PDB file of C-alpha atoms in Angstrom:
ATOM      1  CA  UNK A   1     -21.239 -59.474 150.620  1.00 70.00           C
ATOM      2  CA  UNK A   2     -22.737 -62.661 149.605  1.00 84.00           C
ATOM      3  CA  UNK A   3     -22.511 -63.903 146.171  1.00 93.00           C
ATOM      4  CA  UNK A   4     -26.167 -64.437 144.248  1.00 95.00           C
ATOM      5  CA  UNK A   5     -24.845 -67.101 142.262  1.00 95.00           C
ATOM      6  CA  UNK A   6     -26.193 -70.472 142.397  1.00 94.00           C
ATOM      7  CA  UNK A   7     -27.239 -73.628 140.281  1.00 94.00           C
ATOM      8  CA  UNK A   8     -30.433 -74.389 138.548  1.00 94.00           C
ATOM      9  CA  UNK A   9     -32.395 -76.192 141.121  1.00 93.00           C
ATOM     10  CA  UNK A  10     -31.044 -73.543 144.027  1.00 93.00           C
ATOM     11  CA  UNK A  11     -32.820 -70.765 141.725  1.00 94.00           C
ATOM     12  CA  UNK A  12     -35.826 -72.297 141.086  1.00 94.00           C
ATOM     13  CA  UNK A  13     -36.452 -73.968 144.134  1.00 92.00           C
ATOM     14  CA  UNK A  14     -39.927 -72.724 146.043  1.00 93.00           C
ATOM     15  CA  UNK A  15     -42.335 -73.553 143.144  1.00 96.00           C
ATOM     16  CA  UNK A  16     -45.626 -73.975 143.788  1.00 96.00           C
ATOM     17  CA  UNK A  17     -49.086 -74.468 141.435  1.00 97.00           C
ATOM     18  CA  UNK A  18     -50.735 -71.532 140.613  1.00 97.00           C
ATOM     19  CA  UNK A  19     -48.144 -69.036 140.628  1.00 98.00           C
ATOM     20  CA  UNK A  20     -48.104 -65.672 138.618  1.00 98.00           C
ATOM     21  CA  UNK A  21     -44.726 -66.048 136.300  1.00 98.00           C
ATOM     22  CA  UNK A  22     -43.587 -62.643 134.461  1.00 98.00           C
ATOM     23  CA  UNK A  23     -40.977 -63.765 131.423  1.00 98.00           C
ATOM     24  CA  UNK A  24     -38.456 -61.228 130.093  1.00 97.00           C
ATOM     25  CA  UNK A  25     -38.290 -61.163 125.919  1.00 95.00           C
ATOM     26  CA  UNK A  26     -39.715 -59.854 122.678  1.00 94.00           C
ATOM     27  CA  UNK A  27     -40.309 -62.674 120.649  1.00 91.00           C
ATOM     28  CA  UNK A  28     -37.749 -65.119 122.621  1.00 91.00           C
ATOM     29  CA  UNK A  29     -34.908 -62.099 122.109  1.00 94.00           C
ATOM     30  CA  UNK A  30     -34.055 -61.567 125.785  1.00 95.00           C
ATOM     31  CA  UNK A  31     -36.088 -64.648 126.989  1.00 96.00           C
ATOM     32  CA  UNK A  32     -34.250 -67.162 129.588  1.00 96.00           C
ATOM     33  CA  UNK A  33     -34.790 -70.470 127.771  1.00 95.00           C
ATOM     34  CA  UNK A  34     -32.760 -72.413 130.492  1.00 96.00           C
ATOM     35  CA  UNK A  35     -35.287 -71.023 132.943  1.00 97.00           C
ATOM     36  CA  UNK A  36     -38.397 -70.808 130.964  1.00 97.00           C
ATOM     37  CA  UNK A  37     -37.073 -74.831 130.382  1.00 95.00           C
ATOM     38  CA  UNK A  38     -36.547 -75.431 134.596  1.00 95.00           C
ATOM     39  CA  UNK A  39     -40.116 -74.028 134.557  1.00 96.00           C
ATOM     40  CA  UNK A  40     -41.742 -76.411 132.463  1.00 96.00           C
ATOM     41  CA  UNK A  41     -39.780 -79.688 134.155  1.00 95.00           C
ATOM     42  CA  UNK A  42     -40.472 -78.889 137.673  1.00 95.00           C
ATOM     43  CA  UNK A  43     -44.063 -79.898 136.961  1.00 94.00           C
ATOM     44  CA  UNK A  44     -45.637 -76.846 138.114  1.00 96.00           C
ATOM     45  CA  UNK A  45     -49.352 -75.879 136.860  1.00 96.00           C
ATOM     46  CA  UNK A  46     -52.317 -73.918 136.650  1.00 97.00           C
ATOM     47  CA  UNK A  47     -49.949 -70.721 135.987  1.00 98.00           C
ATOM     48  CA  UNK A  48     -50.559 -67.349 135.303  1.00 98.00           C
ATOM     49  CA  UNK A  49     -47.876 -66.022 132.532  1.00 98.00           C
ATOM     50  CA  UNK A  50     -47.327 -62.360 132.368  1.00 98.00           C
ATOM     51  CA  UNK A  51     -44.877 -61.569 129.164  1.00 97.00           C
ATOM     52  CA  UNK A  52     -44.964 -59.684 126.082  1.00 97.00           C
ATOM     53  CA  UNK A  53     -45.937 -62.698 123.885  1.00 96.00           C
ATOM     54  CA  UNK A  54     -46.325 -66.317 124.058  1.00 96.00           C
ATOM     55  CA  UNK A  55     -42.882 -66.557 121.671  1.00 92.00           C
ATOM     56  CA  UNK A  56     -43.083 -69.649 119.361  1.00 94.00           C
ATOM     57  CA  UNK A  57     -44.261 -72.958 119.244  1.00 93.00           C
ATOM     58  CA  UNK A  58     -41.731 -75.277 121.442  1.00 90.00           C
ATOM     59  CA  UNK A  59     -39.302 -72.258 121.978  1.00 90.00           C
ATOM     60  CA  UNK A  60     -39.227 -69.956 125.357  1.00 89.00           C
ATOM     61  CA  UNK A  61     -42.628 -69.048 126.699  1.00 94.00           C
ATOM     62  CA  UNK A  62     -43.790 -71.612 123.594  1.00 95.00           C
ATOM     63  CA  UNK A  63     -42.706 -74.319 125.788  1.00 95.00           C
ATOM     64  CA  UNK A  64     -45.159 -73.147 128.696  1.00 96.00           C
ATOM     65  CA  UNK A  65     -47.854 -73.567 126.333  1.00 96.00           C
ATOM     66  CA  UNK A  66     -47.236 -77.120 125.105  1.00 95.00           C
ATOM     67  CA  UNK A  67     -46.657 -78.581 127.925  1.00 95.00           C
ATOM     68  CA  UNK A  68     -50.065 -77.073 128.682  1.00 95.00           C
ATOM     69  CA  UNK A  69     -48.950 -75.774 132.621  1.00 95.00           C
ATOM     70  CA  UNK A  70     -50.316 -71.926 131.685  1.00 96.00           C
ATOM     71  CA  UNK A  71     -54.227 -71.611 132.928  1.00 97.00           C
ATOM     72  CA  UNK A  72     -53.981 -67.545 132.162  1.00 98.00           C
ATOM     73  CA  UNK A  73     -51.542 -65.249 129.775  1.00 98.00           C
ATOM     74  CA  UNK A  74     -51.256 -61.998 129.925  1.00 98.00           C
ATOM     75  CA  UNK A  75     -49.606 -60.540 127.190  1.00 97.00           C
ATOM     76  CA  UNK A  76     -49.865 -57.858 124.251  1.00 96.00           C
ATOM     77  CA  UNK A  77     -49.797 -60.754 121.434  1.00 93.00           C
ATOM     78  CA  UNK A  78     -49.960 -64.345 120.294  1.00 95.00           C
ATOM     79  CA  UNK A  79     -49.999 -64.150 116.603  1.00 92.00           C
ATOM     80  CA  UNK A  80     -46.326 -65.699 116.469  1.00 93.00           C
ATOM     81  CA  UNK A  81     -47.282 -68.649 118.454  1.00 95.00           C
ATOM     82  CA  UNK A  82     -51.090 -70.839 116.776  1.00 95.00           C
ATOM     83  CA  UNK A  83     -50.762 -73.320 119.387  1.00 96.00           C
ATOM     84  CA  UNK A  84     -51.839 -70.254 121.903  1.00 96.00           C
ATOM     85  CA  UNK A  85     -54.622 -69.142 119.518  1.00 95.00           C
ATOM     86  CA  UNK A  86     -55.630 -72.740 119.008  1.00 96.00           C
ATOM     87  CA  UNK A  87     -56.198 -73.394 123.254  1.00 96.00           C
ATOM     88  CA  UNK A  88     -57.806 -70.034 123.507  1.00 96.00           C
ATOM     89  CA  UNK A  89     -60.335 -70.708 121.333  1.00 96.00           C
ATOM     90  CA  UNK A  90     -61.307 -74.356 122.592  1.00 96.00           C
ATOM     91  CA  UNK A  91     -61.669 -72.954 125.743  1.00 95.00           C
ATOM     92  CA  UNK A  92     -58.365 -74.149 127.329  1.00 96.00           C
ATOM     93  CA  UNK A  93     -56.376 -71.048 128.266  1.00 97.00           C
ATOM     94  CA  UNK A  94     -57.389 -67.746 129.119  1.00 97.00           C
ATOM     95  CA  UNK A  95     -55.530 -65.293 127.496  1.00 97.00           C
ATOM     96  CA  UNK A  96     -56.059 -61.645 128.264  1.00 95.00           C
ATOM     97  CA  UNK A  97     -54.958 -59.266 125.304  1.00 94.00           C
ATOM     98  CA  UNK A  98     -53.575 -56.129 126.454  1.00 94.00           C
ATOM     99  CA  UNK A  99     -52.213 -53.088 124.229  1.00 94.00           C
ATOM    100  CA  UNK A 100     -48.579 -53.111 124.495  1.00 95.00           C
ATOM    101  CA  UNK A 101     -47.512 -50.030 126.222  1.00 95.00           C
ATOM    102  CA  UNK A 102     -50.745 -50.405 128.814  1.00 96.00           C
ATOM    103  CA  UNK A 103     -49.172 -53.730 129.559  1.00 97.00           C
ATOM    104  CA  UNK A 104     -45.167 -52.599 130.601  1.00 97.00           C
ATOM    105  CA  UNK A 105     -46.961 -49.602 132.283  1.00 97.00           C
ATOM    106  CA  UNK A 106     -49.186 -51.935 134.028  1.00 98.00           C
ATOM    107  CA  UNK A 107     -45.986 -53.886 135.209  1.00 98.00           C
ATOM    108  CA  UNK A 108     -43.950 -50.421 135.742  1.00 97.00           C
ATOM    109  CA  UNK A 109     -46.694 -49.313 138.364  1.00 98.00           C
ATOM    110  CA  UNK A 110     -46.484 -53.030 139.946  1.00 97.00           C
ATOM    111  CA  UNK A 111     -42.757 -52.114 140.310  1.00 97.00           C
ATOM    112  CA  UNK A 112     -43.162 -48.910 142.014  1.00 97.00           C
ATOM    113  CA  UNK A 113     -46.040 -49.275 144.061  1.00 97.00           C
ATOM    114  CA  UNK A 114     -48.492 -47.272 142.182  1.00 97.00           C
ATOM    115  CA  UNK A 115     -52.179 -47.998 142.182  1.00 96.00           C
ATOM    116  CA  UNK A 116     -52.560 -47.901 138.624  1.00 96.00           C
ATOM    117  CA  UNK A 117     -52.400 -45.100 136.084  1.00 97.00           C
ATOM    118  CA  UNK A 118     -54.590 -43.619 133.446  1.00 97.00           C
ATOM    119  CA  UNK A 119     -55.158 -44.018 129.855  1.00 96.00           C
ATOM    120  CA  UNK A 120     -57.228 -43.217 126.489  1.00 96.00           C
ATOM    121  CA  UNK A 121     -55.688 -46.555 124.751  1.00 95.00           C
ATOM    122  CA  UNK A 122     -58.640 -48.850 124.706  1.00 93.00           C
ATOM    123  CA  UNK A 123     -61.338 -46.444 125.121  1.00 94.00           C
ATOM    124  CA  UNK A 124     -64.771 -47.509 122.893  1.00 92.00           C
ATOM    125  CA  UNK A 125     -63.038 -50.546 122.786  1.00 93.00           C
ATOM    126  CA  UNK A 126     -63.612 -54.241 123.994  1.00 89.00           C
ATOM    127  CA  UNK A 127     -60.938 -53.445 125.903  1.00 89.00           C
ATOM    128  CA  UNK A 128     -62.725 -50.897 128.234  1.00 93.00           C
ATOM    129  CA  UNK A 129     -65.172 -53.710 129.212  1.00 91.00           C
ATOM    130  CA  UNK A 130     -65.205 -54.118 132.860  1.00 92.00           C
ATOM    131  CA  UNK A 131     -62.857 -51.550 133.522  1.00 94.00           C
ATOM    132  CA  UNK A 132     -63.866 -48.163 135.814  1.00 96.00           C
ATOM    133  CA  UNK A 133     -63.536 -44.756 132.972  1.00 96.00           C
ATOM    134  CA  UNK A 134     -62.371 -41.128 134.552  1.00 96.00           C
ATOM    135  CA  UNK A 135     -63.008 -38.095 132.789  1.00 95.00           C
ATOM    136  CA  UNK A 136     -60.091 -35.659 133.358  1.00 96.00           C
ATOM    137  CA  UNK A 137     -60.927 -31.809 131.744  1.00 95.00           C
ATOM    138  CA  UNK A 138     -62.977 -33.458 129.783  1.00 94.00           C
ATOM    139  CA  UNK A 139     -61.122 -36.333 127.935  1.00 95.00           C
ATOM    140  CA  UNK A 140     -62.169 -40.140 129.085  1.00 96.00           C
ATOM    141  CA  UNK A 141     -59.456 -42.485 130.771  1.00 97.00           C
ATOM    142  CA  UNK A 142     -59.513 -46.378 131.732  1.00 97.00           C
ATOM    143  CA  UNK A 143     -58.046 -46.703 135.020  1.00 97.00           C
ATOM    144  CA  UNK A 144     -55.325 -49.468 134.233  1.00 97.00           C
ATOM    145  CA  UNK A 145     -54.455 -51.390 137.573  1.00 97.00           C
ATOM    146  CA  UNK A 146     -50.861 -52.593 138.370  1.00 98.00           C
ATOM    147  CA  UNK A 147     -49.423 -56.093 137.729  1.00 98.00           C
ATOM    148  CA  UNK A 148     -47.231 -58.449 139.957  1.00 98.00           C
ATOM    149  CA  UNK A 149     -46.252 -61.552 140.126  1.00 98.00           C
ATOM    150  CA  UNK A 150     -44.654 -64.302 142.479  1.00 98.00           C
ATOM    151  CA  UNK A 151     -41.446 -64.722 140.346  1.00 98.00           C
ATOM    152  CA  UNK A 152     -39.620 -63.030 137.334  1.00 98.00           C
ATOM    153  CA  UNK A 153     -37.787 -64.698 134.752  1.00 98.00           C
ATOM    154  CA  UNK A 154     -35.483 -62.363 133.346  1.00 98.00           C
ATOM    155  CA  UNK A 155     -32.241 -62.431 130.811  1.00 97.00           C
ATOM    156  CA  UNK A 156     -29.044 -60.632 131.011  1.00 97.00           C
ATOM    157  CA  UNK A 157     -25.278 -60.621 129.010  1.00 96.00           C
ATOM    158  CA  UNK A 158     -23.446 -60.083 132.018  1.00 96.00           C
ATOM    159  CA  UNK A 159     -23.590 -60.105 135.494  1.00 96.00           C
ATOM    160  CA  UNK A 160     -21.734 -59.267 139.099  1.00 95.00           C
ATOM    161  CA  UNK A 161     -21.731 -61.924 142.061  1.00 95.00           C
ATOM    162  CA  UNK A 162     -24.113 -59.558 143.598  1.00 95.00           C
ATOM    163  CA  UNK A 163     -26.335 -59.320 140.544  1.00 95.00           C
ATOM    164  CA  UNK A 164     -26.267 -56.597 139.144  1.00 97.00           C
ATOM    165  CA  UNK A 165     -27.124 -56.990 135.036  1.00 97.00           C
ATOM    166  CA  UNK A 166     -25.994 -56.041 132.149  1.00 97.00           C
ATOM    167  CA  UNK A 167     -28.619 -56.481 129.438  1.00 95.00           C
ATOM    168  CA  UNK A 168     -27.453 -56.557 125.644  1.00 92.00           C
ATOM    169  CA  UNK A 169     -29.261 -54.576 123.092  1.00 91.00           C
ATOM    170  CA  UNK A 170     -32.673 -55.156 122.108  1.00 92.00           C
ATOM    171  CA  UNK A 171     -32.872 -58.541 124.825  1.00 90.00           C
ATOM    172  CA  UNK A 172     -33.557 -55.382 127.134  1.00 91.00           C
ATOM    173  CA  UNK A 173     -37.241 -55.415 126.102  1.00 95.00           C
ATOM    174  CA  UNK A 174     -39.352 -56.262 129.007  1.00 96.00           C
ATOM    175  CA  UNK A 175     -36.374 -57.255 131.328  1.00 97.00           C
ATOM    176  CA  UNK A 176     -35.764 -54.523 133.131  1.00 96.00           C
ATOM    177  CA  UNK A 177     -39.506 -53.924 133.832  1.00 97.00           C
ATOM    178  CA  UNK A 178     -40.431 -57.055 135.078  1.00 97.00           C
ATOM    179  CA  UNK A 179     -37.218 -57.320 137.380  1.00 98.00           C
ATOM    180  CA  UNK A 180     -39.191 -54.772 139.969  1.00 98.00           C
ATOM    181  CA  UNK A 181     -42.557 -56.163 139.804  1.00 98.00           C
ATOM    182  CA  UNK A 182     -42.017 -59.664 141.564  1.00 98.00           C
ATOM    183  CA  UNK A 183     -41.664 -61.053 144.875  1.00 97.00           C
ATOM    184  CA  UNK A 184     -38.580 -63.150 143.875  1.00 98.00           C
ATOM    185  CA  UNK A 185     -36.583 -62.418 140.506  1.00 98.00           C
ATOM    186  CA  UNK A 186     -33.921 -64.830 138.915  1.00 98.00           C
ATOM    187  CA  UNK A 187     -31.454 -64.155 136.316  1.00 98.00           C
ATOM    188  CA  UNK A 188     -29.674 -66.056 133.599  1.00 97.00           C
ATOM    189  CA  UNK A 189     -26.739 -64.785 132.385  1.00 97.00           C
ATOM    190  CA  UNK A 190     -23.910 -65.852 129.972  1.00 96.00           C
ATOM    191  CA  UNK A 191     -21.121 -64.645 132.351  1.00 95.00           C
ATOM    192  CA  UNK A 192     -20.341 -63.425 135.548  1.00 94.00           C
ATOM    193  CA  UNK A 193     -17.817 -61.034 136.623  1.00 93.00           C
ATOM    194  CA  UNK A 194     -16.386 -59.652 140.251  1.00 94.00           C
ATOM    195  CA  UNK A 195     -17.971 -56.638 142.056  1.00 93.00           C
ATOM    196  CA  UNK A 196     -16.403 -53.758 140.019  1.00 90.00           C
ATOM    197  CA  UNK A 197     -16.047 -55.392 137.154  1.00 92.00           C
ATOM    198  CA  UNK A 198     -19.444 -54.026 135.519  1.00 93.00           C
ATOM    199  CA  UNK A 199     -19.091 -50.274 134.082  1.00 92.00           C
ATOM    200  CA  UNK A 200     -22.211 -48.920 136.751  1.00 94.00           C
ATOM    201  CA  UNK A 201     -22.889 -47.042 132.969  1.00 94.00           C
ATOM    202  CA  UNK A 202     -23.662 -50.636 131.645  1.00 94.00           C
ATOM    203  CA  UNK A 203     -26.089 -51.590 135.036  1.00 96.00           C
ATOM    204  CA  UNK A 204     -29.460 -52.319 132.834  1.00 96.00           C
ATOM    205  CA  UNK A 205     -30.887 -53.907 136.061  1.00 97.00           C
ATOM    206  CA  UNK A 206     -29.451 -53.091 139.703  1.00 97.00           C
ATOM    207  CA  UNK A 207     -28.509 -55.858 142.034  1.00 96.00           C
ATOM    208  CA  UNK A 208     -31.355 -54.735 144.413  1.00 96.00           C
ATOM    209  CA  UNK A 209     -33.902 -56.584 142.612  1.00 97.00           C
ATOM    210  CA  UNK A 210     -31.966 -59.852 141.964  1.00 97.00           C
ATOM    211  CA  UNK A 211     -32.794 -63.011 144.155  1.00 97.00           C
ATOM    212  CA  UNK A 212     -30.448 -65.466 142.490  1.00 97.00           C
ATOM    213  CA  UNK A 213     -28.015 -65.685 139.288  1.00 97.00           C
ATOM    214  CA  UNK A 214     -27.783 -68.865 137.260  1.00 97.00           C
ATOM    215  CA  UNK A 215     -24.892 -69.185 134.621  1.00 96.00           C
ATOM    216  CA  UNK A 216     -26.632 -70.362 130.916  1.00 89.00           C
ATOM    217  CA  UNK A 217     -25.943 -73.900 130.563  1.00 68.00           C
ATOM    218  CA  UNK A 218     -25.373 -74.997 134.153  1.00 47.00           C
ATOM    219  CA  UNK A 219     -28.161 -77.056 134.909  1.00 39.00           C
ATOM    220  CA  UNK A 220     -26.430 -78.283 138.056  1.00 36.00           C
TER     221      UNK A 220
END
């Protein structure tokens, strides 16, 4: 069995301009910094982010937004991060607000192949514009439509050489989600254990969906 581990620039090797990114956290709790950081240095652009938030100014996804290498978000909020707000509104990122639990059920059906799934969040709303309406015994739906992307960043405590992931707490958030929705998915971790090691009780993320494992702080 070969080991997932690698260094930084193994991991994140294979980046190209205009690539859908989703980012694990809630509020930079569970977010890969190191990654998210990798990200912004490679001097990638014209990105589409996909993650719950856009964190805080110069911290986690915050970082994608200064350095001003996201064209799109996707998330369910920006209120913790004005610098988001402020490019929105001069026209310099597209942000697309979606309800929370639309959005990880938008990324769950991107996971496991669904063609969407239907909803009454949103209905009446602005955020029914555009967006085909079922009526099902007599109650109206949106039809939400999955999400992908072309990489996942996601955040674990622990992990195996073979990747499986053990998540800690709340960091869970979005992690676990976004881990089946993406061609290629790297981890960071803060330690990695031998095949066995891992209770399979504490598996928040199976190995399956794991490209590559990078250890937090080796920037190798």
């Amino acid at each position: 069995m070969e080991s997932k581990i690698t260094d930084l620039a193994g991991a994140m090797a294979g980046l190209k301009d205009g690539m859908t990114v989703m980012i694990g956290g809630f509020m930079n709790v569970g977010t890969p910094q190191l990654l998210v950081d990798a990200l912004v240095e490679s001097g990638v652009k014209n990105l589409t982010i996909i993650a719950n938030d856009t964190g805080f100014p110069g911290k986690g996804v915050g970082r994608l937004i200064d350095a001003g290498v996201a064209a799109r978000v996707i998330a369910s909020h920006i209120g913790t991060n004005p610098v988001t707000g402020k490019l929105m509104l001069a026209g310099e990122l597209a942000v697309d607000l979606i309800p929370q639990g639309t959005l990880v059920e938008r990324i769950r059906c991107g996971g496991a192949g669904l063609g969407g799934f239907l909803t009454p969040t949103g209905f009446g709303t602005v955020v029914a514009e555009g967006k085909e309406i079922l009526s099902v015994e007599g109650r109206q739906y949106l039809l939400e439509k999955p999400l992908k992307a072309d990489l996942a960043l996601v955040k674990a405590v622990q992990a195996d050489t073979m990747g499986n992931l053990k998540c800690r707490r709340a960091a869970r958030n979005f992690n676990p989600i976004i881990a089946t929705a993406a061609d290629r998915v790297v981890a960071e971790v803060d330690q990695v254990v031998e095949v066995g090691e891992l209770d399979p009780d504490d598996v928040t993320i199976p190995g399956i969906f794991i490209n590559a494992v990078v250890i937090n702080g080796d920037a190798s």
